[in-house]
Coordinates of C-alpha atoms and ligand atoms in Angstrom, one line a residue:
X1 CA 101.9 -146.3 43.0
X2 CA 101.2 -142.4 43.0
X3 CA 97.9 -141.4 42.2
X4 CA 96.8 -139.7 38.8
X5 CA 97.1 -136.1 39.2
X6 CA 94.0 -134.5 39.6
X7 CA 92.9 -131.8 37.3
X8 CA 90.9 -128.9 38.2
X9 CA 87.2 -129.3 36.7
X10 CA 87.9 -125.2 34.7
X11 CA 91.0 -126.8 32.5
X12 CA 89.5 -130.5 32.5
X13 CA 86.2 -129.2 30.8
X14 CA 87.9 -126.2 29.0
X15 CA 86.0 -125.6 25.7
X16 CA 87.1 -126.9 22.7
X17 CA 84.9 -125.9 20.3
X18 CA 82.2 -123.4 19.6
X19 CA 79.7 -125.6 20.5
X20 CA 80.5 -126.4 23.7
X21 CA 80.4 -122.7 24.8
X22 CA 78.0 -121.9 26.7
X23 CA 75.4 -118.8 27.4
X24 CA 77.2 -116.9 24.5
X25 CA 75.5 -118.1 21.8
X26 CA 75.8 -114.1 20.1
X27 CA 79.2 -114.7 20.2
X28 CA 79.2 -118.0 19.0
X29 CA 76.8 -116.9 15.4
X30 CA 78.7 -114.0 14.6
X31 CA 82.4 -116.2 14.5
X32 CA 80.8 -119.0 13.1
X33 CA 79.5 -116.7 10.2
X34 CA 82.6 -115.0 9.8
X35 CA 84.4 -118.6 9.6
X36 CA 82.1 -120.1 7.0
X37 CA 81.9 -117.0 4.6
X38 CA 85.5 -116.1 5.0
X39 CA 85.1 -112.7 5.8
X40 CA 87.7 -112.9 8.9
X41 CA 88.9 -109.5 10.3
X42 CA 92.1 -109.0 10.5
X43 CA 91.8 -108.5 14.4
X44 CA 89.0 -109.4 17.2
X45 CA 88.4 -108.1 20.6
X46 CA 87.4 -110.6 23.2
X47 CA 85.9 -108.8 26.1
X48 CA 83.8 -109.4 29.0
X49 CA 84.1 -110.7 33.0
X50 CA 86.4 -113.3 33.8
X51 CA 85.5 -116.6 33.7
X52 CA 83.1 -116.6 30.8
X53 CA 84.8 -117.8 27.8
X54 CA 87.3 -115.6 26.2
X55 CA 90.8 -117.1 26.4
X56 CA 88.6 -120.5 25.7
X57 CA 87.3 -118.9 22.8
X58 CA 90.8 -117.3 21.1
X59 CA 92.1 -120.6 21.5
X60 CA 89.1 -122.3 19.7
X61 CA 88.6 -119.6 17.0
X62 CA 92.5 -120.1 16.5
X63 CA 91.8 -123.7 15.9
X64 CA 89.0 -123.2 13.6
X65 CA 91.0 -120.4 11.2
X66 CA 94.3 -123.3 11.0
X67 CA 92.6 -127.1 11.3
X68 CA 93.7 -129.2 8.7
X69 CA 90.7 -130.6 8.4
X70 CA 88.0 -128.6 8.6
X71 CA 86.0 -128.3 5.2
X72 CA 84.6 -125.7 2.8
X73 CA 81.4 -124.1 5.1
X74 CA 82.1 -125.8 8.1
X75 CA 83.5 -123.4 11.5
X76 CA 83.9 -126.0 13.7
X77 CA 87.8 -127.1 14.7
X78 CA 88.2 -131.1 14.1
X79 CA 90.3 -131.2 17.1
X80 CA 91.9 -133.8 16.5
X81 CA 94.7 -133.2 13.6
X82 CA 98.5 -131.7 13.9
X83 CA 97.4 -128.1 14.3
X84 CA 94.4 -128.1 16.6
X85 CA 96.2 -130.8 18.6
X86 CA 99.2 -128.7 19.2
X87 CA 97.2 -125.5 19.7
X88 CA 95.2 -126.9 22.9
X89 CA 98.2 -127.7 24.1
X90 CA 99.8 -124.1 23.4
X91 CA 102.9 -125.8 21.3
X92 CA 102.0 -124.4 17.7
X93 CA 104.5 -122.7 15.5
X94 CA 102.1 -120.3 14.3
X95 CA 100.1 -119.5 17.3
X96 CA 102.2 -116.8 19.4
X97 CA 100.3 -116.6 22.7
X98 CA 101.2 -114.4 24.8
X99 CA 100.2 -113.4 28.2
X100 CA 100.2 -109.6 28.4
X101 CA 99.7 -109.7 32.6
X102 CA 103.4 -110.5 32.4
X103 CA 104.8 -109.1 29.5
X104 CA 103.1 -105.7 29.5
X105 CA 106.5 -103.8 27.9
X106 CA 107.1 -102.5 24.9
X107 CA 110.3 -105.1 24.8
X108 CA 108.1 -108.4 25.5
X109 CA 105.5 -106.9 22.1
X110 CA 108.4 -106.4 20.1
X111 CA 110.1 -109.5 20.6
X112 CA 106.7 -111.4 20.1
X113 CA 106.0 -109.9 16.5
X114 CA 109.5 -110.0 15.7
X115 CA 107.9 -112.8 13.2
X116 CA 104.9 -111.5 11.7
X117 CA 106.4 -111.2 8.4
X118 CA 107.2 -114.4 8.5
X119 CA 105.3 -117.3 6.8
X120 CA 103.0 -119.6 8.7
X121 CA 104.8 -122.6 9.2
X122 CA 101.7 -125.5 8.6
X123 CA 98.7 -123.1 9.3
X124 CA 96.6 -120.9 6.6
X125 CA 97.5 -117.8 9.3
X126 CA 99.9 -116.3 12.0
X127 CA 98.1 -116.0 15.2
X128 CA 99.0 -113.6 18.0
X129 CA 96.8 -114.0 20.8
X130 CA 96.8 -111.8 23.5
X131 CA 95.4 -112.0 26.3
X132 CA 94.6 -109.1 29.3
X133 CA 95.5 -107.1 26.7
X134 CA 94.8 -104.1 28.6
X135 CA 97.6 -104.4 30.4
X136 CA 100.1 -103.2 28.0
X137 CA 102.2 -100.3 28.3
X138 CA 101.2 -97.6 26.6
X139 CA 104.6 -97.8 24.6
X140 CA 103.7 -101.6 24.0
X141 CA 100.2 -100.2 22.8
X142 CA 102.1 -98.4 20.5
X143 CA 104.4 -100.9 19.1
X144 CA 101.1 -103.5 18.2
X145 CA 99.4 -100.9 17.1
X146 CA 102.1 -100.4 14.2
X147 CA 101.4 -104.3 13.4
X148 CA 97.5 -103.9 13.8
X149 CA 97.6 -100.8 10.7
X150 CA 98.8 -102.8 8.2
X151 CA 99.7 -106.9 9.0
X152 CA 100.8 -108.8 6.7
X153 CA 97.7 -110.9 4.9
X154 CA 98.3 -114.3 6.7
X155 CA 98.7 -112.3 10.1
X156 CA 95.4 -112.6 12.2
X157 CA 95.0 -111.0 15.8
X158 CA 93.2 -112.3 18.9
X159 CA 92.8 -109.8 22.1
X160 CA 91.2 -110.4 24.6
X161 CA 90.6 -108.3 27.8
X162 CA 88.2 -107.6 30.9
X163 CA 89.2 -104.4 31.0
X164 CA 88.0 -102.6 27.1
X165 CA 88.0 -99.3 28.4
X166 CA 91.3 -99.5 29.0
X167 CA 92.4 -100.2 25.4
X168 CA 93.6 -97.1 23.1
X169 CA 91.2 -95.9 20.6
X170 CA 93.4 -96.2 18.0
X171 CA 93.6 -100.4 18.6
X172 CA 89.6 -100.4 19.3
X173 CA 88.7 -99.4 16.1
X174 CA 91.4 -101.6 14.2
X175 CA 89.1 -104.7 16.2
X176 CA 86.2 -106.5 15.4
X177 CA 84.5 -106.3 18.9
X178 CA 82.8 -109.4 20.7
X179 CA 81.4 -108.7 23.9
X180 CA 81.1 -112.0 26.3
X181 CA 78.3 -111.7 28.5
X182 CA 77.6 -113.1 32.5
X183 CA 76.8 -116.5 32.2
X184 CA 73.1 -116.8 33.3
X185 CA 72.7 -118.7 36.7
X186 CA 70.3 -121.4 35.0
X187 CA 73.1 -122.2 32.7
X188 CA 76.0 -122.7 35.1
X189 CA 73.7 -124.8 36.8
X190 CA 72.9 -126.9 34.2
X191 CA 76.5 -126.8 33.1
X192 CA 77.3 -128.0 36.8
X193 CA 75.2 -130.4 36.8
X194 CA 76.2 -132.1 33.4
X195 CA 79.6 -132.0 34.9
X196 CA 78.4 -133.6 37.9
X197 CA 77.1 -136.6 36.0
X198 CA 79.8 -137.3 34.3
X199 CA 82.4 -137.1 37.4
X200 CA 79.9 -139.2 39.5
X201 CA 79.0 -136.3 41.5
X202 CA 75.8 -136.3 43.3
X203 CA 75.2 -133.2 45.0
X204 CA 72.3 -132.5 47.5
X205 CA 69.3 -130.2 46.5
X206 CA 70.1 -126.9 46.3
X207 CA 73.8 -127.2 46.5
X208 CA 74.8 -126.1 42.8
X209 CA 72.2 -123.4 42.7
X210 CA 74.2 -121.9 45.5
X211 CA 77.6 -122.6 44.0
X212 CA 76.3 -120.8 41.3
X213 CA 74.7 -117.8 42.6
X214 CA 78.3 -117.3 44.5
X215 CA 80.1 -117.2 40.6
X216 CA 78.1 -114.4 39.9
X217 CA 78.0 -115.3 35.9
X218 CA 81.6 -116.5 35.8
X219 CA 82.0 -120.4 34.9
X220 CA 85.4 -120.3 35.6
X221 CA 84.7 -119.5 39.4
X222 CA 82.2 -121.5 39.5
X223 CA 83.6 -124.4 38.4
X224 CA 86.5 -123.8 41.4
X225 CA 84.1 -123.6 43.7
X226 CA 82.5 -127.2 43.0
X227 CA 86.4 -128.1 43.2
X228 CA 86.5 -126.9 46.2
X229 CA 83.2 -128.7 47.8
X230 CA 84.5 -132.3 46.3
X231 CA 87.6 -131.2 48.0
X232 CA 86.1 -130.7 51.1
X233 CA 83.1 -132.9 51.5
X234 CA 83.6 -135.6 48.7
X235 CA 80.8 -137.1 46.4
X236 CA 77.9 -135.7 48.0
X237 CA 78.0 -132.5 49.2
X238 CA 74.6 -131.2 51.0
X239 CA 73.8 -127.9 50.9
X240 CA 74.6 -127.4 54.8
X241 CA 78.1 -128.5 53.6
X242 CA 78.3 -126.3 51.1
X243 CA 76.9 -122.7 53.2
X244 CA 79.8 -123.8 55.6
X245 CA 82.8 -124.4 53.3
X246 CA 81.6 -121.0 51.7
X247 CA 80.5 -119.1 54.9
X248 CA 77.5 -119.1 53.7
X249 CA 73.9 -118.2 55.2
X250 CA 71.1 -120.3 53.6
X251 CA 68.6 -118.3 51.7
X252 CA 65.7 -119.2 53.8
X253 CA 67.3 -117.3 56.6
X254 CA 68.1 -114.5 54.5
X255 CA 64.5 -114.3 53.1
X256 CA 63.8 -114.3 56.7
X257 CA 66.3 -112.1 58.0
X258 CA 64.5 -109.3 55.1
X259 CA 61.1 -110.0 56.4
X260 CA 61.9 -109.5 59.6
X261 CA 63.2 -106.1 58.6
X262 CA 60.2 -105.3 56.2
X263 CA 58.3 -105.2 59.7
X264 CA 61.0 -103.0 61.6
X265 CA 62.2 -105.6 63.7
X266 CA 65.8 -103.4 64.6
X267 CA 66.6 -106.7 67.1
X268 CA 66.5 -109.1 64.2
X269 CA 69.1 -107.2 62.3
X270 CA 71.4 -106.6 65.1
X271 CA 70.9 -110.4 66.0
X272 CA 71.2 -111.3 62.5
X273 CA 75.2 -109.4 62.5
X274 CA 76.0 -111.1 65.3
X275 CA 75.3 -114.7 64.2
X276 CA 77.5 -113.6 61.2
X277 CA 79.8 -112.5 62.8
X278 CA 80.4 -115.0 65.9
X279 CA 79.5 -117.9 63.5
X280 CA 82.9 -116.8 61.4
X281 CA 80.6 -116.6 58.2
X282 CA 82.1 -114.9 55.5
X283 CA 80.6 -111.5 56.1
X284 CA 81.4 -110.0 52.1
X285 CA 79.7 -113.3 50.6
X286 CA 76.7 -113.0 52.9
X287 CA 76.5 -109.3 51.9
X288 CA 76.5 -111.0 48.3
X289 CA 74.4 -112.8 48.2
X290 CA 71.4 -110.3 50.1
X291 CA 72.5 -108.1 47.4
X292 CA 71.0 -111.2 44.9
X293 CA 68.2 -111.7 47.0
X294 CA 67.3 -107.9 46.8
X295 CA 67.5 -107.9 43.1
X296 CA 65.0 -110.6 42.9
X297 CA 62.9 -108.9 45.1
X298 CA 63.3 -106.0 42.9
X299 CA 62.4 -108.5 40.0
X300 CA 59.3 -109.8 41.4
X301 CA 58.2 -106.1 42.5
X302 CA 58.7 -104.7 39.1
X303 CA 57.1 -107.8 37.2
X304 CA 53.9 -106.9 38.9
X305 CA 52.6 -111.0 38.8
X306 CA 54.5 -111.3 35.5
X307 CA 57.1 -113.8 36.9
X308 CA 58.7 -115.2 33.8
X309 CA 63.0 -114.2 34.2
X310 CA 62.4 -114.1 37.4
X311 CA 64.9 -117.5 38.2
X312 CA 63.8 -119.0 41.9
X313 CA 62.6 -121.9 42.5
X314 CA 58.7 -122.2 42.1
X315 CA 58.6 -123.0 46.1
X316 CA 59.7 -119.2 47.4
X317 CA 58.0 -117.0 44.9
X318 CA 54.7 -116.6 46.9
X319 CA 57.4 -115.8 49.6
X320 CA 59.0 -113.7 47.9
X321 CA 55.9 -112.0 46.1
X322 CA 54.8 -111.2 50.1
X323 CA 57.9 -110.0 51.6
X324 CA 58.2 -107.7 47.9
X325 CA 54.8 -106.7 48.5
X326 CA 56.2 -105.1 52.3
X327 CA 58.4 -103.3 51.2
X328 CA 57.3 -101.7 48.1
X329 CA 59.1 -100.5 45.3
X330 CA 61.2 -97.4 46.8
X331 CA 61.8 -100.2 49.4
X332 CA 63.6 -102.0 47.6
X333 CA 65.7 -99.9 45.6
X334 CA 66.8 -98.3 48.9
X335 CA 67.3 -101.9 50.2
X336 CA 69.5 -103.0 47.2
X337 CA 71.1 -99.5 47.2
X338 CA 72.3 -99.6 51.1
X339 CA 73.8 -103.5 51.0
X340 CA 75.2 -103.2 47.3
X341 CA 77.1 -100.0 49.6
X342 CA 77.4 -101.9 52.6
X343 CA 79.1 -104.9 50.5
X344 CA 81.6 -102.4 48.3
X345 CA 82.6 -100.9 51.7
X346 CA 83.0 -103.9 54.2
X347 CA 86.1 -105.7 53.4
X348 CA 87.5 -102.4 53.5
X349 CA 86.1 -100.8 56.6
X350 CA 87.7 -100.2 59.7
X351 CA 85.0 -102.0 61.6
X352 CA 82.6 -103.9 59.0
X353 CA 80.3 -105.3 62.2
X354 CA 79.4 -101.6 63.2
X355 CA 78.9 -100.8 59.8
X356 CA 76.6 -104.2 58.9
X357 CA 74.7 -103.8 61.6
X358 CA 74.2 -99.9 61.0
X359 CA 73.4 -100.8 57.7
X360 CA 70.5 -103.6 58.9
X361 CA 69.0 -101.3 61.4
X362 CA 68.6 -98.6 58.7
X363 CA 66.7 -101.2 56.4
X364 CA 64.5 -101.8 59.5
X365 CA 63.4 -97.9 59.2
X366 CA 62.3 -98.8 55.3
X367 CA 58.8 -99.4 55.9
X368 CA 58.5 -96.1 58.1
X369 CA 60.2 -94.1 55.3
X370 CA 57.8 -91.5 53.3
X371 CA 58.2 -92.4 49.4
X372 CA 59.8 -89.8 47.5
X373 CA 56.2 -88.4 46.0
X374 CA 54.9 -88.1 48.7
X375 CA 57.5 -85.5 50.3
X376 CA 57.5 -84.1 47.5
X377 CA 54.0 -83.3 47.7
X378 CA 54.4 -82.0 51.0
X379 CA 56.8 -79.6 50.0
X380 CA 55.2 -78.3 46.9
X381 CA 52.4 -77.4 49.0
X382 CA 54.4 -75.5 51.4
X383 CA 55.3 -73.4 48.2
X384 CA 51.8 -73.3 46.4
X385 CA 50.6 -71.8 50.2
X386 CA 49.6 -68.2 50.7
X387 CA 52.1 -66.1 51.8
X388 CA 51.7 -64.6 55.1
X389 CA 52.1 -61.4 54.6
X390 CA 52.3 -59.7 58.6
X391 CA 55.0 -62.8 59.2
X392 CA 54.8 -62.2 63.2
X393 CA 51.2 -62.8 63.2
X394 CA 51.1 -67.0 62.6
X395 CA 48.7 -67.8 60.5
X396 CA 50.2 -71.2 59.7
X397 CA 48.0 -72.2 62.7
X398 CA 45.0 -72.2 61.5
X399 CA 45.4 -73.0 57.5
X400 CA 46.9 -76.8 58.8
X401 CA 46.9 -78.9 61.6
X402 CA 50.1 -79.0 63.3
X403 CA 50.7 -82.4 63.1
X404 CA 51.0 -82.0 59.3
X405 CA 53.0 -78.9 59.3
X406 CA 56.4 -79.5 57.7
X407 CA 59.1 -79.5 59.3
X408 CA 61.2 -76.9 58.3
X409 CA 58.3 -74.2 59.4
X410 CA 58.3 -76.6 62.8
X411 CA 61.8 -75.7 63.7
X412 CA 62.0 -72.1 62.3
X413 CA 62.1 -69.3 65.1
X414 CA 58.8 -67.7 65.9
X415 CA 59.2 -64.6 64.2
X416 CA 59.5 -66.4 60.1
X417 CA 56.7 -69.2 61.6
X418 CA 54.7 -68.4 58.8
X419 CA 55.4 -69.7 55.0
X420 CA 57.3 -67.9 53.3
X421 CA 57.8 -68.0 49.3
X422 CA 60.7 -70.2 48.4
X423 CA 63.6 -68.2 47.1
X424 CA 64.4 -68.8 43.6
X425 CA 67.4 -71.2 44.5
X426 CA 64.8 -73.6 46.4
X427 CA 62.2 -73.8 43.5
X428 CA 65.1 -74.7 41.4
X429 CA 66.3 -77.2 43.5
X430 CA 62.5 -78.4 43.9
X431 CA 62.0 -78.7 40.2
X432 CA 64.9 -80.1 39.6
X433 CA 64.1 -83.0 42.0
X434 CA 60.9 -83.5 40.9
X435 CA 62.1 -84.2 37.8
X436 CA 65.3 -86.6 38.4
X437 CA 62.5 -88.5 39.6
X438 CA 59.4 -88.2 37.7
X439 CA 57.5 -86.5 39.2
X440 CA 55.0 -83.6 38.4
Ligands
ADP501 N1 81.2 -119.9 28.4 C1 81.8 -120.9 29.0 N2 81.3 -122.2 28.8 C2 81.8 -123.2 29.4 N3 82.9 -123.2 30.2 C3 83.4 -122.0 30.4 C4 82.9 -120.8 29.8 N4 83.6 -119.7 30.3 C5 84.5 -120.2 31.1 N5 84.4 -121.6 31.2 C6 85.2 -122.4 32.1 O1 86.2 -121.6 32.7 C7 87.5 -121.9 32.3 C8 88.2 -120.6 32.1 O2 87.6 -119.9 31.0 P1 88.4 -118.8 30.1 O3 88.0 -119.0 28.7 O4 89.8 -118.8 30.4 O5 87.7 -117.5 30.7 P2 88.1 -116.0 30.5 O6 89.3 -116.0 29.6 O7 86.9 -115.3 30.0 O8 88.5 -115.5 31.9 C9 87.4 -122.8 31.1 O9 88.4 -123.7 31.1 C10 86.0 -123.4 31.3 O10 86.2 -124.6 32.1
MG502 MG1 91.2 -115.3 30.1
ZN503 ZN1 91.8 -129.7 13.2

């Protein structure tokens, strides 16, 4: 006997009503309102990163405007009668869903709201989702947009896109906008985990928090990536399983790896490339997931002991606090700076070892790099000093100890060894770095 086919754990546990959306609970107020008063616009923009709800949610807000059965003040769909039946499995008469990935010209629009003037069928409403709307032509744009002026009363829209800034002007402001945000990583894991239990899934400590840090807000990917780690290592994935089905390189090494840096250890960062490297890790998702690791830091440094959003387990933070505490605040924002770079440029660069490890042996040099202020400070008093006025006799000499002289007057040729005023294109340049960042 064949075996059942297995479904993947996204489309099993797609939503199918409001209330089993999660992390967009914004989202979730403002439709349920709209549903229960009956003030429903005439169009709605679903936008936001993939994977976090908004396909789920035309469908289920598509439900909710045609059930059968849903009473006076309620906004949940009943799921269960002709019309929400028929629209979870995309077979309604009066739902036209269309995929706009595929069908981006002006032909595939046309031929879709061919039938807008026509009655609904069973429903109270028309429906014409469409999704990545974005992608339309510009000519297709301009066909809907005919429809979106003036519909016909039982005619609702549904867009949804990742892509808003892409969408005309002239459809934006015909939309009632909904903006889906990054799932937060407590929630997937929570969601993971309530999965887990019900599949009979026991994964190992650790093991969905990384899943979930790799899905970077999106359910939908993470959700394919627990597939993928039943797939590989059945019922009980450890976390060792999953950092080597994902190329992955545990935090604790990272956290490591960063420390090791904080203290200008150059050998640990060229040793650290070449373990990712030789090992076959996946270089891009190691990148990644320093550039979380970063962030926290960045979190805890800014918090100042205030640790509440900061989302690691209790265990690391006085870790963290210490290796935060190294590197300082500029620190840090030059260390998320260079690897959020270094991880936009690697998949693409010619050589991506050469460039991780350049990257790691720069972040080495953080602790020996003078904060902002304080160069700043050095330079102004180069300009606030008394200008020399016999400039081959060097006074410089005598007014500061050469080990603090700046650099500039260092290099400059005997004759000009003395300060001179800063030309008016330097003071501006001075003033206006001072204030990009702050200072005065
Ligand atoms: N907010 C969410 N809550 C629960 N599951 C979600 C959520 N967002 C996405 N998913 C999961 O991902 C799958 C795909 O979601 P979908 O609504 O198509 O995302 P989008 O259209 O935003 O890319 C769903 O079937 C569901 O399993
Ligand atoms: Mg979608
Ligand atoms: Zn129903």
């Amino acid at each position: 006997m064949a075996e059942p086919a297995y479904t993947v754990l996204a489309r099993k546990y797609r939503p199918a009503k409001f209330a089993d959306l999660v992390g967009q609970p914004h989202v979730v107020k403002a439709l349920s309102n709209a549903i229960t008063t009956n003030r429903v616009a005439q169009a709605f923009l679903l936008t936001g990163s993939r994977g976090t709800g908004k396909t789920s949610t035309a469908r289920i807000l598509a439900c909710a405007l045609n059930c059968m059965e849903r009473k006076e003040g309620q906004f949940e769909p009943c799921g269960k009668c002709a019309s929400c039946r028929d629209i979870a499995r995309s077979e309604d008469l009066d739902v036209v869903e269309m995929d706009a990935a595929s069908n981006s010209r002006v032909d595939d629009v046309r031929e879709r709201l061919e039938s807008v003037d026509t009655r609904p069928a069973r429903g109270r409403y028309r429906l014409f989702i469409i999704d990545e709307v974005h992608m339309l032509s510009t000519s297709a744009f301009n066909a809907l947009l005919k429809t979106i002026e003036e519909p016909p009363p039982h005619v609702k829209f549904i867009l949804a896109t990742t892509n808003p800034e892409k969408i005309p002007e002239t459809i934006l402001s015909r939309c009632q906008r909904y903006d889906f945000r990054r799932v937060t990583l407590s929630e997937i894991v929570d969601w993971l985990d309530n999965i887990c239990r019900i599949e009979d899934v026991q994964p190992g400590d650790g093991v969905l928090r990384a899943v979930a840090e790799m899905a970077e807000g999106g359910m939908r990917d993470a959700l394919g990536r627990l597939d993928q780690l039943i797939a590989f290592s059945g019922v009980k994935p450890s976390l060792e399983e999953a950092e080597r089905v994902f190329g992955l390189v545990g935090r604790a090494k990272l956290l490591e790896l960063l420390e090791s840096l904080s203290r200008g250890d150059a050998r640990a960062a060229v040793l650290f490339a070449e373990e990712v490297f030789d090992s076959g890790k996946d270089v891009a998702e190691v990148l990644a997931s320093l550039v979380s690791l970063a962030r926290t830091l960045l979190l805890v440094a800014a918090g100042g002991g205030d640790d509440r959003g900061i989302d690691v387990p209790a265990n690391e933070l006085p870790k963290l606090k210490e290796v935060a505490g190294t590197y300082g605040i500029h620190g840090l924002v030059y260390l998320a700076e260079l690897l959020t770079d270094c991880r936009q440029r690697v998949r693409r660069a010619a050589f991506p070892r050469v460039l991780v490890e350049t990257t790691l042996v720069k972040l080495s040099m953080v602790g020996r790099l003078e904060s902002l202020e304080t160069l700043l400070a050095r330079l102004d008093d180069v300009a606030d000093a008394p200008v020399s006025i016999a400039s081959n006799i060097d006074h410089s000499a005598e007014t500061q100890p050469a080990s603090e002289k700046p650099k500039p007057a260092q290099n400059a040729p005997a004759s000009d060894s003395g300060n001179r005023p800063l030309s008016e294109r330097e003071k501006n340049a001075l003033d206006a770095l001072k204030r990009q960042f702050g200072v005065s």
